[in-house]
XYZ file of N, CA, C and O in Angstrom:
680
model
N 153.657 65.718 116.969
C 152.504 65.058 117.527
C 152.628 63.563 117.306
O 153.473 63.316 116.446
N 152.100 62.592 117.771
C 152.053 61.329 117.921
C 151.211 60.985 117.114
O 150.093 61.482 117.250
N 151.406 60.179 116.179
C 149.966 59.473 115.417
C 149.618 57.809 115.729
O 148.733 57.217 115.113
N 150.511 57.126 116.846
C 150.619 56.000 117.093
C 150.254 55.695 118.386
O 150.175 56.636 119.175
N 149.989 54.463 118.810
C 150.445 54.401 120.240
C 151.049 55.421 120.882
O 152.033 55.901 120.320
N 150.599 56.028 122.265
C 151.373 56.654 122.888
C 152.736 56.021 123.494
O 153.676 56.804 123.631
N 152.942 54.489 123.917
C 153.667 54.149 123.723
C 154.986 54.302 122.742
O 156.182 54.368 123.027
N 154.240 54.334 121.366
C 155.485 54.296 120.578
C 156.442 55.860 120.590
O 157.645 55.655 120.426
N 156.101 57.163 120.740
C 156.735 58.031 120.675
C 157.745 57.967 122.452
O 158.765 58.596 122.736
N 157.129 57.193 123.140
C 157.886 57.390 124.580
C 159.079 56.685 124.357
O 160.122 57.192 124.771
N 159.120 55.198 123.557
C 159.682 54.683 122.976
C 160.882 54.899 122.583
O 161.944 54.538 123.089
N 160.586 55.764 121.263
C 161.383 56.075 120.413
C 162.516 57.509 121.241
O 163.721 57.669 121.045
N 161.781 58.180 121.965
C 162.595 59.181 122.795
C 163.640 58.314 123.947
O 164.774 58.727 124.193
N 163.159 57.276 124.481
C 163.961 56.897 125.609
C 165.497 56.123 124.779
O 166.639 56.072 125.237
N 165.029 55.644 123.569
C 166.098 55.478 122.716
C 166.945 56.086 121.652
O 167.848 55.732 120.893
N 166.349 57.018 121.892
C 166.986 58.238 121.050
C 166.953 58.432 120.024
O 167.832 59.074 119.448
N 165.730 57.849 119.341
C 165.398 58.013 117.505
C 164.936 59.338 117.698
O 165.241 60.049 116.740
N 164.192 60.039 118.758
C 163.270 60.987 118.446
C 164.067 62.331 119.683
O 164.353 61.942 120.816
N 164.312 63.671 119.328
C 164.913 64.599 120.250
C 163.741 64.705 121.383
O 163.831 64.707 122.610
N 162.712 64.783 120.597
C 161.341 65.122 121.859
C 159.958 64.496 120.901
O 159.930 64.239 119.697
N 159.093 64.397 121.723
C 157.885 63.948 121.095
C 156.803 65.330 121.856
O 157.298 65.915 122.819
N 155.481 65.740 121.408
C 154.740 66.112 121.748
C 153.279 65.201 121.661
O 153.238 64.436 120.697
N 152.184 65.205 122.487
C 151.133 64.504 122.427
C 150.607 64.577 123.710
O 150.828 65.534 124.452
N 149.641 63.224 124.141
C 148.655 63.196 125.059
C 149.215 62.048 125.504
O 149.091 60.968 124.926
N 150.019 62.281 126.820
C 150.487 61.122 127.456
C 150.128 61.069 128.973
O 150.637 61.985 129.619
N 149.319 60.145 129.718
C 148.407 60.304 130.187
C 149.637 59.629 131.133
O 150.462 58.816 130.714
N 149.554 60.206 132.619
C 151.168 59.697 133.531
C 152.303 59.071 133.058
O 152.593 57.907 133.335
N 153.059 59.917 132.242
C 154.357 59.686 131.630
C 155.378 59.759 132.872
O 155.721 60.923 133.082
N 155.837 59.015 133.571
C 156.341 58.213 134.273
C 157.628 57.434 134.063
O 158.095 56.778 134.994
N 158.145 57.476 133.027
C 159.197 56.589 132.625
C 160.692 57.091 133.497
O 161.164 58.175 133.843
N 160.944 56.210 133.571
C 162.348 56.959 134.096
C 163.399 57.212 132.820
O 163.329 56.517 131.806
N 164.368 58.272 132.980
C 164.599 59.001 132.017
C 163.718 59.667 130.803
O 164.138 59.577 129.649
N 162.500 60.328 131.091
C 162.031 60.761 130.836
C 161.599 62.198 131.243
O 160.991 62.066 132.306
N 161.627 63.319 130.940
C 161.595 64.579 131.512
C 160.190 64.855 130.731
O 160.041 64.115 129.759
N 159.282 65.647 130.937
C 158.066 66.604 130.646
C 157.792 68.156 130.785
O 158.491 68.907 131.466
N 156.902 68.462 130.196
C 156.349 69.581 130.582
C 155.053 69.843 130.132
O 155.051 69.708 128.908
N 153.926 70.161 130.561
C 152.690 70.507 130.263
C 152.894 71.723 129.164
O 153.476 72.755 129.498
N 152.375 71.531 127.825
C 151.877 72.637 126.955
C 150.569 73.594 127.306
O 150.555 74.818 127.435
N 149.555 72.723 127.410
C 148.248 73.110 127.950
C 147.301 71.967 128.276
O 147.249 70.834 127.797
N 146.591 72.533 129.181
C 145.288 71.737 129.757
C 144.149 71.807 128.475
O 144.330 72.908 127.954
N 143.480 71.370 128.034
C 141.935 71.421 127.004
C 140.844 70.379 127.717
O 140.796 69.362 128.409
N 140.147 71.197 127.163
C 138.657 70.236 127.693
C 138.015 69.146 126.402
O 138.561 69.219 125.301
N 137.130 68.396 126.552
C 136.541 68.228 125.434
C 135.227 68.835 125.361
O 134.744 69.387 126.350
N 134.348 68.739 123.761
C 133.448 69.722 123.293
C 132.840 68.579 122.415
O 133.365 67.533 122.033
N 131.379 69.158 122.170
C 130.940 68.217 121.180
C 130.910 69.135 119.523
O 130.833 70.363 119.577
N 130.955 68.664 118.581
C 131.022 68.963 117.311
C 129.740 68.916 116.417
O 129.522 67.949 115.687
N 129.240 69.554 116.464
C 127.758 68.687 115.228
C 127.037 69.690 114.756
O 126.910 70.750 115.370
N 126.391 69.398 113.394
C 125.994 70.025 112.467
C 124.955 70.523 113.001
O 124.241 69.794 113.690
N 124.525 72.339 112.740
C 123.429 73.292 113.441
C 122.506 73.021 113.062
O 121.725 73.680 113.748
N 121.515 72.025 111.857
C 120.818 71.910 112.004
C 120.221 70.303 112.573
O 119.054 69.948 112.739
N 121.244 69.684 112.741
C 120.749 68.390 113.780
C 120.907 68.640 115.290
O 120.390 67.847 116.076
N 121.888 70.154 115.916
C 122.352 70.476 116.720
C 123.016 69.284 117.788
O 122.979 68.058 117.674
N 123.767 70.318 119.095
C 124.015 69.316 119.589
C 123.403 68.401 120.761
O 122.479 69.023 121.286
N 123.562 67.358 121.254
C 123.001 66.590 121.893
C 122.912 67.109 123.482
O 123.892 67.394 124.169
N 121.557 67.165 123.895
C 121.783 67.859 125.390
C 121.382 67.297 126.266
O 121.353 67.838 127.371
N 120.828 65.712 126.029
C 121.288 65.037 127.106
C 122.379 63.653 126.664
O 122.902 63.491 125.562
N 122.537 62.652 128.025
C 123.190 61.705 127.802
C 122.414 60.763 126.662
O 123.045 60.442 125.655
N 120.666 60.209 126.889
C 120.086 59.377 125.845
C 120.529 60.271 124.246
O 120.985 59.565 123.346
N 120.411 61.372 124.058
C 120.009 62.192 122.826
C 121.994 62.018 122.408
O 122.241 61.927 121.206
N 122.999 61.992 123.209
C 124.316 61.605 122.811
C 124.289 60.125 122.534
O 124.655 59.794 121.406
N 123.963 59.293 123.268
C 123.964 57.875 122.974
C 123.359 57.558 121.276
O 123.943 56.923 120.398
N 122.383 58.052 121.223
C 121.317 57.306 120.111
C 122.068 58.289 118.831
O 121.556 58.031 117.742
N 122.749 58.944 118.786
C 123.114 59.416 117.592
C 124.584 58.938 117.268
O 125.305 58.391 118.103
N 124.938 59.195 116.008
C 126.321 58.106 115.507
C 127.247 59.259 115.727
O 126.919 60.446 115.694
N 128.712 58.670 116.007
C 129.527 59.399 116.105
C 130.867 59.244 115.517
O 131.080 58.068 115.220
N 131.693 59.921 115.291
C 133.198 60.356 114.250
C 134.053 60.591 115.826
O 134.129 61.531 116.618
N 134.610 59.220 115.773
C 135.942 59.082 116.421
C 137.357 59.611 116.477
O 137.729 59.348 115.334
N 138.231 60.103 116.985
C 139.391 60.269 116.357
C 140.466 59.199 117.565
O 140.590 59.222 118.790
N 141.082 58.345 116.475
C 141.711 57.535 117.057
C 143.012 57.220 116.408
O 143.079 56.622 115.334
N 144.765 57.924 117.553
C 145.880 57.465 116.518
C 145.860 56.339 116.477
O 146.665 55.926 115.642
N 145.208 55.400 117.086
C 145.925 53.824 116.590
C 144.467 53.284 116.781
O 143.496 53.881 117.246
N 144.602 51.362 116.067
C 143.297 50.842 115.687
C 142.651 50.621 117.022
O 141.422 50.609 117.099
N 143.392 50.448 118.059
C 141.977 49.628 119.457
C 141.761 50.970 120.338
O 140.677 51.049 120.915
N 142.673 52.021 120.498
C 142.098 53.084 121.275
C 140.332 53.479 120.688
O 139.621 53.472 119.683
N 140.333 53.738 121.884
C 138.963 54.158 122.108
C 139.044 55.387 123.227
O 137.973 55.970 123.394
N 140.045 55.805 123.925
C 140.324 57.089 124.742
C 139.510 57.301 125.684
O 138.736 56.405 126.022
N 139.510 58.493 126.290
C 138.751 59.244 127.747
C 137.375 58.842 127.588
O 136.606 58.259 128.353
N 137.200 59.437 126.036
C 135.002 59.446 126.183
C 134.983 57.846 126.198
O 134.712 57.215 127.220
N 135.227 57.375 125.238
C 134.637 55.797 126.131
C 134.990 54.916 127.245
O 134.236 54.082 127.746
N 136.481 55.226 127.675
C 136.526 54.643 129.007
C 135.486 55.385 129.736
O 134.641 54.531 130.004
N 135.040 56.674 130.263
C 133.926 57.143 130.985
C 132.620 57.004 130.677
O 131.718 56.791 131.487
N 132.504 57.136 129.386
C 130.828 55.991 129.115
C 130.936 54.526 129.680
O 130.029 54.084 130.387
N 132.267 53.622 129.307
C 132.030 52.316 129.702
C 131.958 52.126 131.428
O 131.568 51.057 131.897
N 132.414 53.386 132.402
C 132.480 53.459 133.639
C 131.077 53.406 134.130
O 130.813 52.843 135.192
N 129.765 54.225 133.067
C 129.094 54.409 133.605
C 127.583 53.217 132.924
O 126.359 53.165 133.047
N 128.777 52.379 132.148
C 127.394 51.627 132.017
C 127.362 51.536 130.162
O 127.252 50.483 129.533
N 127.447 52.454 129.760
C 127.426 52.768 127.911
C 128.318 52.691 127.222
O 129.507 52.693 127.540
N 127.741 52.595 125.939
C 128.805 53.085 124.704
C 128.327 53.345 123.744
O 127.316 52.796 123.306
N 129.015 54.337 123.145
C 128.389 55.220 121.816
C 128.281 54.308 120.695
O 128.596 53.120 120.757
N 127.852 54.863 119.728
C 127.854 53.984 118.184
C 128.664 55.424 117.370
O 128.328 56.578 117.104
N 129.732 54.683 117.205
C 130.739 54.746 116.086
C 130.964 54.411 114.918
O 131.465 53.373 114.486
N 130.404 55.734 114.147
C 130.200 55.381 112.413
C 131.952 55.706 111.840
O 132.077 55.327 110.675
N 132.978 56.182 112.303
C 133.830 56.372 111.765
C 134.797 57.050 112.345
O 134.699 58.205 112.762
N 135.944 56.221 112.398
C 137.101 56.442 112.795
C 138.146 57.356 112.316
O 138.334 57.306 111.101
N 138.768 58.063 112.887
C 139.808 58.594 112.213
C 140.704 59.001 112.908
O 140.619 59.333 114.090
N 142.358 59.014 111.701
C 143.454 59.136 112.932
C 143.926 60.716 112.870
O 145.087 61.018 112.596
N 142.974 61.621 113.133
C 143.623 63.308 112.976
C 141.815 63.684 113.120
O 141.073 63.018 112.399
N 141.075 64.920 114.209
C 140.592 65.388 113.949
C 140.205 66.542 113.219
O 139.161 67.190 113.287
N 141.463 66.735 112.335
C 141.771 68.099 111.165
C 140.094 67.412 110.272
O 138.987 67.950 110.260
N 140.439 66.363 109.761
C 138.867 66.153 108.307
C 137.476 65.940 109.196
O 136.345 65.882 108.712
N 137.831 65.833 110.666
C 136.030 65.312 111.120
C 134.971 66.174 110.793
O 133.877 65.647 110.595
N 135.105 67.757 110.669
C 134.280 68.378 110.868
C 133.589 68.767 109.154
O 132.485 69.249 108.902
N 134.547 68.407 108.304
C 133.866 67.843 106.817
C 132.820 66.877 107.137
O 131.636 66.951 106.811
N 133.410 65.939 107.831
C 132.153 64.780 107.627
C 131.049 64.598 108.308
O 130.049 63.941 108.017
N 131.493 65.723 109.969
C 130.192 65.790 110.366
C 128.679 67.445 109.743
O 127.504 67.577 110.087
N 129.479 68.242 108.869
C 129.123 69.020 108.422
C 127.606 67.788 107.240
O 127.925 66.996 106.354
N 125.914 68.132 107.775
C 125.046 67.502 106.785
C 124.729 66.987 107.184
O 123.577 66.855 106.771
N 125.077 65.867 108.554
C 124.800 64.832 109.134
C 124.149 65.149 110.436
O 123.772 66.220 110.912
N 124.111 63.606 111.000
C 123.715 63.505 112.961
C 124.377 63.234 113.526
O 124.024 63.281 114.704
N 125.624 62.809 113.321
C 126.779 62.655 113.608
C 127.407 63.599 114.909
O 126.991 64.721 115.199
N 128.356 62.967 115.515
C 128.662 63.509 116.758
C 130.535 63.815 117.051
O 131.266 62.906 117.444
N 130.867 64.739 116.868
C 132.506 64.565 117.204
C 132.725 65.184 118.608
O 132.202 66.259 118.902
N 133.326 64.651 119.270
C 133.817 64.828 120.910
C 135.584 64.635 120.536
O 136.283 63.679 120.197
N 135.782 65.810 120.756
C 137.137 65.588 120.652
C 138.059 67.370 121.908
O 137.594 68.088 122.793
N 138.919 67.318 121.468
C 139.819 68.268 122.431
C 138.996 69.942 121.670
O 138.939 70.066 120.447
N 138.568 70.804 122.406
C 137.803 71.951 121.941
C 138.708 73.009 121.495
O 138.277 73.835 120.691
N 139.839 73.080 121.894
C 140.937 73.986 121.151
C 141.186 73.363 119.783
O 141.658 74.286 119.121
N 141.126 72.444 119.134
C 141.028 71.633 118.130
C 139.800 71.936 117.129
O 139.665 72.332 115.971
N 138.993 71.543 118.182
C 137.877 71.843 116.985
C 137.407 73.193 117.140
O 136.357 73.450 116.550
N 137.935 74.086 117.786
C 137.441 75.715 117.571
C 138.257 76.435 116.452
O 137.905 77.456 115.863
N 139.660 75.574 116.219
C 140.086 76.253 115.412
C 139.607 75.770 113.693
O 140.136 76.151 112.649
N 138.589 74.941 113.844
C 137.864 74.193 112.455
C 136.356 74.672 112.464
O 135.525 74.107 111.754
N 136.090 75.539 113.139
C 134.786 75.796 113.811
C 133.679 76.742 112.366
O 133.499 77.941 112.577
N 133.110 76.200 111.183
C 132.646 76.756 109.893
C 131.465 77.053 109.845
O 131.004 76.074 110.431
N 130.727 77.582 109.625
C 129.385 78.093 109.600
C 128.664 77.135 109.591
O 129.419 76.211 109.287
N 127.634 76.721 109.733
C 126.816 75.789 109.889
C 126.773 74.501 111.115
O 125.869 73.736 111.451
N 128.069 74.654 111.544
C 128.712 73.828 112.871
C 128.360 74.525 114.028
O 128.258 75.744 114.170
N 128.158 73.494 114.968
C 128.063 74.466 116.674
C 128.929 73.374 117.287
O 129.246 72.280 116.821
N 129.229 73.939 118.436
C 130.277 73.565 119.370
C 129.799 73.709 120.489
O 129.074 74.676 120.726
N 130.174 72.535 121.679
C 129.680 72.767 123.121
C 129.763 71.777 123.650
O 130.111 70.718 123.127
N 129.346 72.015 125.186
C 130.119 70.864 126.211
C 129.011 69.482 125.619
O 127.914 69.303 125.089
N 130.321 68.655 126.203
C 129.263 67.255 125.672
C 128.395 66.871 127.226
O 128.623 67.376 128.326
N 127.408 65.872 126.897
C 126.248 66.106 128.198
C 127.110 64.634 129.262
O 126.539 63.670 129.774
N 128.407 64.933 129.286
C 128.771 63.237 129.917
C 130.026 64.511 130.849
O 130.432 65.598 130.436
N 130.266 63.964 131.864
C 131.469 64.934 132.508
C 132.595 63.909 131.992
O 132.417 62.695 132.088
N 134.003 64.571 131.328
C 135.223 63.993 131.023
C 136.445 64.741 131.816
O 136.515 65.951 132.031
N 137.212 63.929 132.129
C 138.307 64.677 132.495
C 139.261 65.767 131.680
O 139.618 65.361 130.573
N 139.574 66.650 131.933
C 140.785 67.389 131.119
C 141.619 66.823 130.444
O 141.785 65.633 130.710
N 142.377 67.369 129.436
C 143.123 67.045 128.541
C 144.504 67.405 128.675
O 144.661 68.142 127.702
N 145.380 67.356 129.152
C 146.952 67.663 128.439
C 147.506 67.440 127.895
O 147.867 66.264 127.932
N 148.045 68.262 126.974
C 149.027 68.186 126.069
C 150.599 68.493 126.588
O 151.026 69.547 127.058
N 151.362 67.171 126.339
C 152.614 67.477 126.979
C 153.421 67.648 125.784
O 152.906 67.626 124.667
N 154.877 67.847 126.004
C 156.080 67.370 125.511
C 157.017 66.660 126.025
O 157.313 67.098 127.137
N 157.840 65.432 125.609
C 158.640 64.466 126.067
C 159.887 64.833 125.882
O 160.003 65.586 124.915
N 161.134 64.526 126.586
C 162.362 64.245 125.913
C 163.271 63.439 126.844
O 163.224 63.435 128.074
N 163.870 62.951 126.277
C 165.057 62.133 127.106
C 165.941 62.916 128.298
O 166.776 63.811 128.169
N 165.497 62.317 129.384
C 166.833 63.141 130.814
C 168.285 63.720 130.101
O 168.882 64.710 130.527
N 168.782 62.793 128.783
C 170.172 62.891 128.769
C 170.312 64.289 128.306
O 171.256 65.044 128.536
N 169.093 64.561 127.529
C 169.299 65.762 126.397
C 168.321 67.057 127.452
O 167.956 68.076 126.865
N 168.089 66.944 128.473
C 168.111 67.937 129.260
C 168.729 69.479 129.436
O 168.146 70.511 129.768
N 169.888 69.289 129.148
C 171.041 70.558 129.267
C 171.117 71.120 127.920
O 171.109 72.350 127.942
N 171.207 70.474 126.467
C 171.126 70.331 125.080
C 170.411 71.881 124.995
O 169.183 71.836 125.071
N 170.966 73.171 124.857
C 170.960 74.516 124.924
C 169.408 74.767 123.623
O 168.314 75.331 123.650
N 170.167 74.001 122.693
C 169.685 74.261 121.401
C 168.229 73.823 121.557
O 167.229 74.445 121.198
N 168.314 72.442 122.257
C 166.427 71.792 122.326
C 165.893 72.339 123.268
O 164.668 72.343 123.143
N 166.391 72.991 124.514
C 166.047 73.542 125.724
C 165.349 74.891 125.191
O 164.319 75.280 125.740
N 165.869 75.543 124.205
C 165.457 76.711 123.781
C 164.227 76.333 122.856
O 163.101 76.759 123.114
N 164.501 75.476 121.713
C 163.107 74.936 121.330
C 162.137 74.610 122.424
O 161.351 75.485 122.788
N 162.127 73.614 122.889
C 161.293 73.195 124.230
C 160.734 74.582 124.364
O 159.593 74.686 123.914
N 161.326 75.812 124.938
C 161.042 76.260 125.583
C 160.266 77.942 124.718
O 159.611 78.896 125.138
N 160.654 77.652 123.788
C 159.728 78.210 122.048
C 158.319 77.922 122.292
O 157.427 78.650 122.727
N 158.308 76.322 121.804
C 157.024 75.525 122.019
C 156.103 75.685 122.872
O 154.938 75.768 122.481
N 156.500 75.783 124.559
C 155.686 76.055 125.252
C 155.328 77.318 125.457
O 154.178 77.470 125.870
N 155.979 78.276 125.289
C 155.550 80.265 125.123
C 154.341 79.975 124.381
O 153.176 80.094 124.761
N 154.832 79.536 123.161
C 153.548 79.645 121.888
C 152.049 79.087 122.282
O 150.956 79.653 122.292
N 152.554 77.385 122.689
C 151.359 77.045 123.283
C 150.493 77.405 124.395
O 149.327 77.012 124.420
N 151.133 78.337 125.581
C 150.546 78.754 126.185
C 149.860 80.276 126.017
O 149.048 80.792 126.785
N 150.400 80.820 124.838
C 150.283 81.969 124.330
C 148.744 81.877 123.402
O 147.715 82.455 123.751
N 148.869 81.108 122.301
C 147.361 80.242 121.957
C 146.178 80.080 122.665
O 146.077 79.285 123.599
N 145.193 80.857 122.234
C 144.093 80.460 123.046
C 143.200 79.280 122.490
O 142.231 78.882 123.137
C-alpha cells in the first residue's frame, strides 16, 4: 500500500526501486506503466451509536471529523466534492492509516468517511456505519508495475494471487 504521495509509489515503480505498488491511483496513465483493478469500494460514514450518524448534509458539516490522509496537503474525494459544492468539513484530526480512526471516533461526535470495506472490517460494538449524506464517487483500488516486468512469471503469478484474493474478499 502507499503511505505517500501517490506520486511517489508510481515513481519508484517506473524506476525500478519497487516490483509493484498497490493503492488508490486515480488515472494512472504513465507510460510504462501496466494496472489492474483489485476492487471498486464506496465510501461510508463511521461514528459513534450514541452520537449516531449524520443524515443530512448541515448535521455532516457541523460535526468534527477524523481524516485519513497518506501525505500532509491531501485532502482526497470527500473534500474535493464538498469544495465542488460550496463546503468544507471541520477537521479535528488527521491521520495517515484508517486502521486507529475508529478508536478515536469510538465516545465522540466525530465523523470518519473513509473506504467502507475498511472500516467494516474495524466495525466494534458501539460504532454504526453508513452512507455519508454527500454523493462521492467510487473508489479503486489498483495495483502498479512496470511494462518491463510484465512477462516476470514469478510477479505475474503474485499479481495475479493478489487480485483472486482481493476480489474474493468481501
Amino acid at each position: 500500500m502507499c503511505s505517500q504521495s501517490p506520486a511517489v509509489p508510481r515513481q519508484a515503480v517506473l524506476r525500478f526501486t519497487h516490483q509493484r505498488s498497490v493503492g488508490v491511483y486515480p488515472g494512472v496513465r504513465d507510460e510504462g506503466l501496466r494496472s489492474s483493478d483489485l476492487f471498486i469500494d464506496q465510501f461510508a460514514c463511521l461514528a459513534d451509536e450514541a452520537a449516531g450518524l449524520p443524515a443530512t448534509l448541515e448535521d455532516y458539516l457541523s460535526r468534527p471529523h477524523v481524516a485519513v490522509a497518506a501525505w500532509p496537503n491531501d485532502r482526497g474525494e470527500v473534500d474535493a466534492a464538498l469544495k465542488a459544492l460550496g463546503h468544507a468539513r471541520r477537521v479535528t484530526f488527521t491521520l495517515p492509516h484508517w486502521s486507529v480512526a475508529p478508536r478515536i471516533v469510538r465516545g465522540t461526535s466525530l465523523v470518519l468517511t473513509a473506504a467502507r470495506r475498511s472500516l467494516e472490517a474495524r466495525l466494534d460494538r458501539g460504532l454504526v456505519l453508513g452512507a455519508p449524506p454527500i454523493d462521492l464517487a467510487r473508489i479503486a483500488l489498483v495495483q502498479i508495475w512496470h511494462d518491463r516486468r510484465d512477462h516476470d512469471h514469478g510477479l505475474r503469478w503474485l499479481r495475479n494471487e493478489i487480485e483472486t484474493e482481493a476480489q474474493a474478499t468481501p
